[in-house]
Short mmCIF file of C-alpha atoms in Angstrom, two decimals:
data_model
loop_
_atom_site.label_atom_id
_atom_site.label_comp_id
_atom_site.label_asym_id
_atom_site.label_seq_id
_atom_site.Cartn_x
_atom_site.Cartn_y
_atom_site.Cartn_z
CA MET A 1 44.66 21.13 12.93
CA ASP A 2 40.98 20.76 13.70
CA PHE A 3 40.66 23.78 16.00
CA ASP A 4 41.51 27.46 15.86
CA LEU A 5 41.52 27.98 19.62
CA VAL A 6 41.78 25.70 22.65
CA LEU A 7 41.68 26.89 26.26
CA GLN A 8 42.29 24.56 29.21
CA GLY A 9 41.44 25.44 32.80
CA THR A 10 38.46 25.33 35.14
CA VAL A 11 35.51 25.37 32.75
CA VAL A 12 32.41 26.88 34.39
CA LEU A 13 29.14 25.62 32.92
CA PRO A 14 25.59 26.38 34.15
CA ASP A 15 25.16 22.89 35.63
CA ARG A 16 28.69 21.75 36.49
CA ILE A 17 32.34 22.74 36.75
CA LEU A 18 35.01 20.88 34.78
CA GLU A 19 38.33 20.94 36.63
CA GLU A 20 41.08 20.58 34.05
CA GLY A 21 38.50 20.93 31.33
CA TYR A 22 38.94 22.51 27.93
CA VAL A 23 36.98 24.50 25.37
CA ALA A 24 37.77 24.27 21.66
CA ALA A 25 36.59 26.70 18.97
CA ARG A 26 36.52 26.60 15.20
CA ASP A 27 35.36 29.29 12.75
CA GLY A 28 34.18 31.54 15.56
CA ARG A 29 31.95 28.90 17.17
CA ILE A 30 32.33 26.52 20.08
CA ALA A 31 33.30 23.15 18.61
CA GLU A 32 33.99 20.94 21.64
CA VAL A 33 34.01 20.97 25.44
CA GLY A 34 35.82 18.18 27.24
CA LEU A 35 38.02 16.86 30.03
CA GLY A 36 41.59 15.67 30.03
CA VAL A 37 44.36 16.30 27.52
CA PRO A 38 43.29 19.21 25.32
CA PRO A 39 43.53 18.75 21.55
CA ALA A 40 45.96 20.60 19.32
CA ALA A 41 44.98 23.98 17.90
CA ARG A 42 46.44 26.93 16.04
CA GLU A 43 46.22 28.83 19.35
CA ARG A 44 46.38 26.74 22.52
CA HIS A 45 46.57 27.97 26.12
CA LEU A 46 46.98 25.83 29.23
CA LEU A 47 45.63 28.17 31.90
CA GLY A 48 46.00 26.17 35.10
CA ARG A 49 43.49 27.29 37.76
CA ALA A 50 41.99 30.04 35.62
CA LEU A 51 38.21 30.14 35.26
CA ILE A 52 36.86 29.74 31.73
CA LEU A 53 33.35 31.23 31.60
CA PRO A 54 30.90 31.93 28.81
CA GLY A 55 31.18 35.59 27.83
CA ALA A 56 28.70 37.59 29.87
CA ILE A 57 25.57 39.15 28.42
CA ASP A 58 24.79 42.38 30.26
CA ALA A 59 21.02 42.69 30.15
CA GLN A 60 20.87 46.36 31.07
CA VAL A 61 23.12 49.06 29.65
CA HIS A 62 22.47 52.78 29.06
CA SER A 63 25.11 53.86 26.52
CA LEU A 64 23.33 57.04 25.41
CA SER A 65 21.64 58.46 28.52
CA GLN A 66 23.79 61.61 28.40
CA LYS A 67 24.54 63.31 25.10
CA ASN A 68 28.20 63.66 24.14
CA GLN A 69 29.25 61.47 27.06
CA GLU A 70 29.74 57.71 26.88
CA ASP A 71 28.29 56.25 23.68
CA PHE A 72 28.94 52.71 22.43
CA VAL A 73 32.63 53.33 21.74
CA TRP A 74 33.18 53.51 25.50
CA SER A 75 30.46 51.25 26.92
CA THR A 76 31.58 48.35 24.75
CA ARG A 77 35.24 49.03 25.55
CA SER A 78 34.43 48.67 29.26
CA ALA A 79 32.46 45.53 28.41
CA ALA A 80 35.29 43.87 26.49
CA ALA A 81 37.73 44.55 29.32
CA GLY A 82 35.28 43.05 31.80
CA GLY A 83 34.50 39.76 30.06
CA VAL A 84 31.14 41.00 28.72
CA THR A 85 30.71 39.98 25.08
CA THR A 86 27.14 41.17 24.44
CA ILE A 87 25.28 44.17 25.84
CA VAL A 88 21.56 44.83 25.69
CA ASP A 89 21.08 48.57 25.42
CA MET A 90 18.14 50.44 26.91
CA PRO A 91 15.83 52.60 24.77
CA TYR A 92 15.99 55.81 26.81
CA ASP A 93 18.53 57.77 24.78
CA GLU A 94 18.80 61.48 25.39
CA GLY A 95 17.25 63.15 22.36
CA ASP A 96 15.99 59.97 20.68
CA LEU A 97 13.54 57.69 22.50
CA VAL A 98 13.76 54.30 20.76
CA CYS A 99 10.04 53.89 20.04
CA SER A 100 9.81 53.16 16.29
CA ALA A 101 11.40 50.97 13.63
CA ALA A 102 13.17 54.06 12.29
CA ALA A 103 14.66 54.78 15.72
CA VAL A 104 15.80 51.15 16.05
CA LYS A 105 17.49 51.35 12.64
CA ARG A 106 19.18 54.65 13.52
CA LYS A 107 20.54 53.13 16.71
CA VAL A 108 21.73 49.92 14.99
CA ASP A 109 23.56 51.96 12.35
CA HIS A 110 25.05 54.28 14.99
CA ALA A 111 26.13 51.52 17.38
CA GLY A 112 27.41 49.28 14.60
CA GLN A 113 30.16 51.75 13.75
CA GLN A 114 31.32 51.98 17.38
CA ALA A 115 30.67 48.68 19.13
CA ARG A 116 33.59 46.49 20.17
CA VAL A 117 31.28 43.70 21.45
CA ASP A 118 27.95 42.45 20.14
CA PHE A 119 24.78 44.31 21.05
CA ALA A 120 21.02 43.79 21.21
CA LEU A 121 18.41 46.48 21.73
CA TYR A 122 15.34 47.17 23.82
CA GLY A 123 12.41 49.11 22.39
CA THR A 124 9.80 51.19 24.21
CA VAL A 125 6.75 53.35 23.44
CA ASP A 126 5.97 57.03 23.36
CA PRO A 127 2.94 57.40 25.69
CA GLU A 128 1.34 59.74 23.14
CA GLU A 129 1.53 57.06 20.41
CA GLY A 130 0.50 54.12 22.56
CA THR A 131 0.99 50.64 21.10
CA ALA A 132 0.93 51.65 17.43
CA ARG A 133 4.62 50.95 16.71
CA ILE A 134 5.21 47.80 18.76
CA GLY A 135 4.81 45.51 15.75
CA GLU A 136 7.26 47.43 13.59
CA MET A 137 9.87 47.42 16.36
CA VAL A 138 9.57 43.65 16.65
CA GLY A 139 10.18 43.47 12.91
CA ALA A 140 13.19 45.76 13.29
CA GLY A 141 14.80 43.28 15.68
CA VAL A 142 14.35 44.48 19.26
CA ALA A 143 15.03 41.72 21.78
CA ALA A 144 12.55 42.93 24.43
CA PHE A 145 10.52 45.95 25.49
CA LYS A 146 11.12 48.29 28.41
CA PHE A 147 8.61 50.42 30.29
CA SER A 148 8.56 52.31 33.57
CA THR A 149 5.95 52.72 36.28
CA PHE A 150 7.84 55.88 37.33
CA GLY A 151 8.37 58.97 35.19
CA THR A 152 12.01 60.04 35.42
CA ASP A 153 11.62 62.39 32.47
CA PRO A 154 8.41 62.97 30.45
CA LYS A 155 10.22 62.57 27.11
CA ARG A 156 13.39 60.53 27.66
CA PHE A 157 12.13 58.19 30.41
CA PRO A 158 8.33 58.49 30.63
CA ARG A 159 5.90 56.87 32.99
CA ILE A 160 3.60 54.31 31.37
CA PRO A 161 0.28 54.46 33.27
CA PRO A 162 -1.58 51.23 34.15
CA ALA A 163 -4.09 51.17 31.27
CA LEU A 164 -1.38 51.79 28.67
CA LEU A 165 0.93 49.24 30.32
CA ASP A 166 -1.89 46.70 30.01
CA ALA A 167 -2.36 47.55 26.31
CA CYS A 168 1.39 47.28 25.64
CA PHE A 169 1.66 43.91 27.37
CA ALA A 170 -1.33 42.63 25.38
CA ALA A 171 0.26 43.77 22.11
CA ILE A 172 3.62 42.17 22.95
CA ALA A 173 2.25 38.84 24.25
CA PRO A 174 1.75 37.22 20.79
CA THR A 175 5.36 37.96 19.76
CA GLY A 176 6.91 35.82 22.51
CA LEU A 177 9.09 38.73 23.63
CA THR A 178 9.30 39.91 27.23
CA SER A 179 8.13 43.18 28.78
CA GLY A 180 10.69 44.53 31.23
CA VAL A 181 9.57 47.26 33.62
CA HIS A 182 11.24 49.74 35.98
CA ASN A 183 9.52 49.06 39.30
CA GLU A 184 8.80 52.20 41.32
CA ASP A 185 5.25 53.39 41.96
CA ASP A 186 5.06 56.95 40.65
CA GLU A 187 2.48 58.35 43.04
CA ALA A 188 4.10 56.77 46.10
CA VAL A 189 7.62 57.97 45.20
CA ARG A 190 6.43 61.54 44.62
CA SER A 191 4.66 61.56 47.98
CA TYR A 192 7.76 60.34 49.83
CA ILE A 193 9.99 62.83 48.00
CA GLU A 194 7.77 65.66 49.22
CA GLN A 195 7.97 64.31 52.77
CA VAL A 196 11.77 64.23 52.66
CA LYS A 197 11.93 67.76 51.29
CA ALA A 198 9.49 69.01 53.94
CA ARG A 199 11.78 67.56 56.64
CA GLY A 200 14.75 69.41 55.13
CA ILE A 201 16.83 66.25 54.63
CA THR A 202 19.32 66.71 51.78
CA ASP A 203 22.27 64.46 52.70
CA TRP A 204 22.94 60.82 51.74
CA ARG A 205 19.89 59.61 53.68
CA ALA A 206 17.46 61.52 51.46
CA HIS A 207 17.39 59.11 48.54
CA GLY A 208 16.55 55.95 50.49
CA LEU A 209 13.91 57.80 52.49
CA SER A 210 12.33 59.11 49.28
CA ARG A 211 11.99 55.57 47.88
CA PRO A 212 11.23 53.19 50.76
CA PRO A 213 10.62 49.49 50.04
CA ILE A 214 6.86 49.87 49.63
CA THR A 215 7.37 52.04 46.52
CA GLU A 216 9.19 49.17 44.81
CA LEU A 217 6.89 46.38 45.97
CA LEU A 218 3.65 48.12 44.97
CA ALA A 219 5.00 48.54 41.44
CA MET A 220 6.04 44.88 41.25
CA HIS A 221 2.50 43.73 41.97
CA THR A 222 1.24 46.02 39.19
CA ILE A 223 3.79 44.64 36.74
CA PHE A 224 3.23 40.97 37.48
CA GLU A 225 -0.54 41.26 37.63
CA THR A 226 -0.49 42.97 34.23
CA GLY A 227 1.55 40.07 32.89
CA ALA A 228 -0.86 37.58 34.41
CA ALA A 229 -3.84 39.36 32.85
CA THR A 230 -2.36 39.56 29.35
CA GLY A 231 -0.27 36.40 29.08
CA CYS A 232 2.85 38.46 28.41
CA PRO A 233 6.12 37.44 30.11
CA ALA A 234 6.61 40.10 32.82
CA HIS A 235 10.09 41.02 33.96
CA VAL A 236 11.22 43.41 36.68
CA VAL A 237 14.52 44.88 35.51
CA HIS A 238 15.99 45.48 38.97
CA CYS A 239 14.94 44.61 42.49
CA SER A 240 16.79 45.62 45.63
CA LEU A 241 14.62 43.68 48.09
CA GLY A 242 14.38 40.01 48.97
CA ARG A 243 10.61 40.40 49.27
CA GLY A 244 10.40 41.27 45.56
CA TYR A 245 11.86 37.90 44.56
CA ASP A 246 9.31 36.19 46.80
CA ILE A 247 6.51 38.02 44.96
CA ALA A 248 7.84 36.85 41.59
CA ARG A 249 8.17 33.27 42.83
CA ALA A 250 4.54 33.30 43.93
CA TYR A 251 3.43 34.35 40.44
CA ARG A 252 5.56 31.61 38.87
CA ARG A 253 4.06 29.10 41.28
CA ASP A 254 0.67 30.14 39.92
CA GLY A 255 1.82 29.45 36.36
CA PHE A 256 2.76 32.91 35.12
CA ALA A 257 5.97 34.04 33.44
CA ALA A 258 7.34 36.37 36.12
CA THR A 259 11.06 37.05 36.46
CA VAL A 260 13.36 39.44 38.33
CA GLU A 261 16.80 40.82 37.55
CA CYS A 262 19.35 41.68 40.24
CA CYS A 263 21.91 44.35 39.46
CA ILE A 264 25.46 43.79 40.65
CA HIS A 265 25.32 46.91 42.84
CA TYR A 266 22.54 45.38 44.95
CA LEU A 267 24.82 42.38 45.56
CA THR A 268 27.85 44.52 46.40
CA LEU A 269 27.04 47.94 47.87
CA ASP A 270 24.89 48.96 50.84
CA GLU A 271 23.24 52.07 52.20
CA GLU A 272 24.83 52.47 55.62
CA ASN A 273 28.41 52.17 54.36
CA ASP A 274 28.61 52.97 50.66
CA VAL A 275 25.85 55.54 50.20
CA LYS A 276 27.00 57.30 53.37
CA ARG A 277 30.57 57.35 52.02
CA LEU A 278 29.89 58.14 48.36
CA GLY A 279 26.74 60.26 48.39
CA GLY A 280 25.56 61.01 44.85
CA LYS A 281 28.03 58.52 43.35
CA ALA A 282 25.96 55.77 44.95
CA LYS A 283 22.56 57.17 43.98
CA ILE A 284 20.67 54.52 42.03
CA ASN A 285 16.97 53.83 41.36
CA PRO A 286 15.72 51.81 43.20
CA PRO A 287 18.12 52.77 46.02
CA LEU A 288 20.85 50.69 47.59
CA ARG A 289 19.49 49.03 50.73
CA PRO A 290 21.00 48.08 54.13
CA ARG A 291 23.69 45.36 54.27
CA ALA A 292 21.20 42.85 55.67
CA GLU A 293 19.23 43.15 52.42
CA VAL A 294 22.41 42.58 50.36
CA GLU A 295 22.98 39.27 52.13
CA LYS A 296 19.32 38.35 51.65
CA LEU A 297 19.75 38.83 47.90
CA TRP A 298 22.71 36.44 47.83
CA ARG A 299 20.46 33.87 49.47
CA LYS A 300 17.95 34.47 46.67
CA VAL A 301 20.75 33.77 44.17
CA ALA A 302 21.56 30.49 45.93
CA ASP A 303 17.85 29.57 46.06
CA GLY A 304 17.41 30.08 42.31
CA ASP A 305 15.03 33.03 42.65
CA VAL A 306 17.21 35.45 40.65
CA TRP A 307 16.78 35.16 36.87
CA LEU A 308 19.48 37.54 35.63
CA VAL A 309 22.38 39.59 36.99
CA SER A 310 23.15 42.84 35.16
CA THR A 311 24.79 46.23 35.69
CA ASP A 312 22.20 48.91 34.77
CA HIS A 313 25.40 50.60 33.58
CA VAL A 314 25.45 54.35 32.95
CA SER A 315 28.51 56.59 33.03
CA TRP A 316 27.21 60.01 34.07
CA SER A 317 29.79 62.79 33.98
CA GLU A 318 31.11 63.46 37.47
CA ASN A 319 29.34 66.81 37.80
CA ARG A 320 26.00 64.97 37.52
CA LYS A 321 26.88 62.82 40.58
CA THR A 322 28.49 65.20 43.10
CA ASN A 323 25.75 67.61 44.17
CA PRO A 324 25.62 67.89 48.00
CA ASP A 325 21.82 67.82 47.65
CA MET A 326 21.40 64.05 47.25
CA LEU A 327 18.12 64.24 45.34
CA ALA A 328 19.60 66.60 42.72
CA ASN A 329 22.05 63.98 41.41
CA ALA A 330 21.48 61.74 38.41
CA SER A 331 20.69 58.09 39.20
CA GLY A 332 22.85 55.19 38.08
CA VAL A 333 26.45 53.97 38.12
CA PRO A 334 28.94 52.35 35.70
CA GLY A 335 29.75 48.67 36.15
CA LEU A 336 30.49 46.92 32.85
CA GLU A 337 34.21 46.52 33.47
CA VAL A 338 33.75 44.91 36.87
CA MET A 339 30.42 43.00 37.01
CA VAL A 340 31.87 39.54 36.31
CA PRO A 341 34.75 39.67 38.85
CA LEU A 342 32.42 41.25 41.45
CA PHE A 343 29.92 38.41 41.09
CA VAL A 344 32.70 35.78 41.26
CA LYS A 345 34.11 37.47 44.38
CA GLY A 346 30.72 37.56 46.11
CA ALA A 347 29.89 33.98 45.25
CA VAL A 348 33.25 32.59 46.36
CA GLU A 349 33.09 34.49 49.66
CA ARG A 350 29.68 32.98 50.41
CA GLY A 351 30.31 29.45 49.18
CA ILE A 352 27.83 29.85 46.32
CA PRO A 353 28.65 27.64 43.30
CA LEU A 354 30.18 29.49 40.36
CA THR A 355 27.75 27.66 38.09
CA TRP A 356 25.44 30.58 38.95
CA ALA A 357 27.84 32.94 37.17
CA ALA A 358 27.40 31.01 33.90
CA ARG A 359 23.65 30.81 34.39
CA LEU A 360 22.77 34.33 35.54
CA MET A 361 25.16 36.32 33.35
CA ALA A 362 25.12 34.20 30.16
CA GLU A 363 22.66 31.32 29.77
CA ASN A 364 19.56 33.00 31.23
CA PRO A 365 20.09 36.39 29.54
CA ALA A 366 20.46 34.59 26.19
CA LYS A 367 17.16 32.78 26.78
CA HIS A 368 15.49 35.93 28.07
CA PHE A 369 16.27 37.95 24.95
CA ARG A 370 15.71 35.00 22.58
CA LEU A 371 19.36 34.99 21.60
CA ASP A 372 20.13 31.47 22.80
CA HIS A 373 20.37 30.16 19.25
CA ILE A 374 23.82 31.83 19.06
CA LYS A 375 24.69 33.19 22.51
CA GLY A 376 24.99 32.38 26.17
CA ALA A 377 26.73 29.02 26.55
CA LEU A 378 29.93 27.09 25.91
CA THR A 379 27.93 24.70 23.73
CA PRO A 380 28.97 23.41 20.31
CA GLY A 381 27.50 25.54 17.54
CA LYS A 382 27.16 28.73 19.57
CA ASP A 383 29.41 31.76 19.27
CA ALA A 384 32.80 31.28 20.94
CA ASP A 385 32.28 34.12 23.41
CA ILE A 386 34.55 33.40 26.37
CA ALA A 387 35.82 35.19 29.47
CA VAL A 388 38.95 33.97 31.27
CA LEU A 389 39.52 34.99 34.90
CA GLU A 390 42.82 34.34 36.61
CA PRO A 391 43.38 33.97 40.37
CA ARG A 392 45.25 37.24 40.76
CA GLU A 393 44.10 39.87 43.23
CA SER A 394 43.68 43.39 41.95
CA ILE A 395 42.31 46.57 43.49
CA TYR A 396 39.72 48.09 41.18
CA ASP A 397 40.43 51.58 39.88
CA ALA A 398 38.23 52.78 37.02
CA SER A 399 40.74 55.43 35.97
CA ALA A 400 43.76 53.12 35.88
CA SER A 401 42.63 50.86 33.03
CA GLY A 402 41.83 53.56 30.50
CA ASN A 403 38.75 51.58 29.47
CA ASN A 404 36.11 53.89 30.95
CA VAL A 405 34.85 57.28 29.87
CA VAL A 406 34.72 58.34 33.55
CA ASP A 407 37.33 57.94 36.29
CA TRP A 408 34.83 57.53 39.11
CA SER A 409 33.18 54.27 40.16
CA PRO A 410 31.39 53.18 43.32
CA TYR A 411 33.61 50.08 43.14
CA ASN A 412 36.93 51.95 43.23
CA GLY A 413 39.11 50.41 45.94
CA VAL A 414 37.35 47.03 45.97
CA ALA A 415 39.76 44.07 46.17
CA LEU A 416 39.00 41.49 43.47
CA PRO A 417 40.45 38.00 44.05
CA TRP A 418 39.78 37.04 40.41
CA THR A 419 40.74 39.34 37.53
CA VAL A 420 39.54 39.21 33.92
CA ALA A 421 42.60 38.13 31.95
CA THR A 422 41.25 37.59 28.43
CA THR A 423 38.00 38.05 26.54
CA TYR A 424 37.11 36.34 23.26
CA LEU A 425 34.28 37.34 20.92
CA ARG A 426 33.34 34.76 18.31
CA GLY A 427 36.72 33.09 18.86
CA ALA A 428 38.79 36.26 18.40
CA LYS A 429 40.71 37.80 21.29
CA ILE A 430 39.20 41.24 22.00
CA ALA A 431 40.87 42.05 25.34
CA GLU A 432 43.94 40.82 27.18
CA GLY A 433 45.45 41.91 30.49
CA GLY A 434 43.08 44.86 30.75
CA ARG A 435 43.99 46.12 27.27
CA VAL A 436 41.14 46.19 24.76
CA LEU A 437 42.21 44.93 21.33
CA ALA A 438 38.88 45.11 19.51
CA LYS A 439 38.43 48.07 17.20
CA PRO A 440 35.16 50.01 16.94
CA GLY A 441 32.88 48.17 14.52
CA THR A 442 33.95 44.70 15.69
CA GLY A 443 30.61 44.17 17.42
CA ARG A 444 27.49 43.05 15.58
CA PHE A 445 23.79 43.67 16.11
CA VAL A 446 22.18 40.46 17.38
CA ARG A 447 18.44 39.85 17.38
CA PRO A 448 15.87 37.11 18.01
CA PRO A 449 15.35 34.72 15.09
CA PRO A 450 12.34 35.30 12.82
CA ARG A 451 10.32 32.50 14.44
CA HIS A 452 9.67 34.90 17.33
CA VAL A 453 8.31 37.58 15.01
CA ILE A 454 4.60 37.24 14.36
CA ALA A 455 3.34 39.32 11.44
CA GLY A 456 1.22 42.26 12.49
CA ALA A 457 1.77 41.69 16.20
CA GLY A 458 0.86 44.78 18.15
CA ALA A 459 -0.36 46.61 15.06
#
């Protein structure tokens, strides 16, 4: 037989949907995509109405934000169960900021023993060292760089002030890699936090009031203008506001590389219902916004103004998310297990073509991180990373699957009309029916090809 694996169903590609299409794989790679009678294979599944999608690439994961908590053994387990076949992990690890080639190597070695899906890595800088180690991190295989205009923690998650941000962008520009930035203006946020505290507001309202839209939008102008000045691709790693996508579009219209990522929580959860109900378990930076803004973001998806959809996944222990003083809670939520079915649900409900699922969670992330030589599409020659969703309604419960290090989730209780049935990584089945089959160490470190590495860049 010519093929190792053949799947027939509704094949979702970035530009079209093949009803009664099929995908064939051989030696871990996609070998053929077609219509009609599927060819013979060692393993052949006729899946009826099931959706066959490229495995998702989650552009924003924090596996190591809390010591002795999640780690890659759990984050990649959640990913496999959720149809995510590659994660891109953030550099803000508690106790080890990923800001040197040595730190990149440590993380690759550490993650390689645990990962059940493939992984790529972000790098960043220590503000005290400046740009000195950017070149060596490119050589070590980082797929992009991450900075923040807001200082969450001076060591683990530092603020990069404007002059240093400019120098970092200038050093990265020759490498062809992208600079991703957390978009909250430090001075503005601190001023609004003081105002909220002075008013004595500590309940669920406090977080949104401490980070109003202007704090996000001011930072976005700084980020994109820095990209325009240096020629470095500038990327905002999460935007909760329709206006932010308009700003990015204006920069692209003027010829600059300016992109924005939308996290799944901004397309699903809102302030007046979910934050009010969940309190600290719905605290995220930037904050969740009113429902009207959620619907505006879906229109941005339909208009093509969203470049990526990600999770910004982090599984804080429950005690870090349940303080009655809203501002005292850690920021961020888990989402790896449920991003793909949440996006499919939202798109179907709004009549938005599912081609956007293949584009925003696979094809574009692969391009963004310069991994599209092997990842991101059901295209012959690329890795046979595949997610199958079946039309079976389930009610999400993070504790029920056993695939998450925490039992809590802001998505608990959400009805999902499509459920991830099977996940394949490089042609091998790594999850089925919610049960993860991949063992730790199955995942591989993936990196941009050498053509994107320019000797001495940033040195």
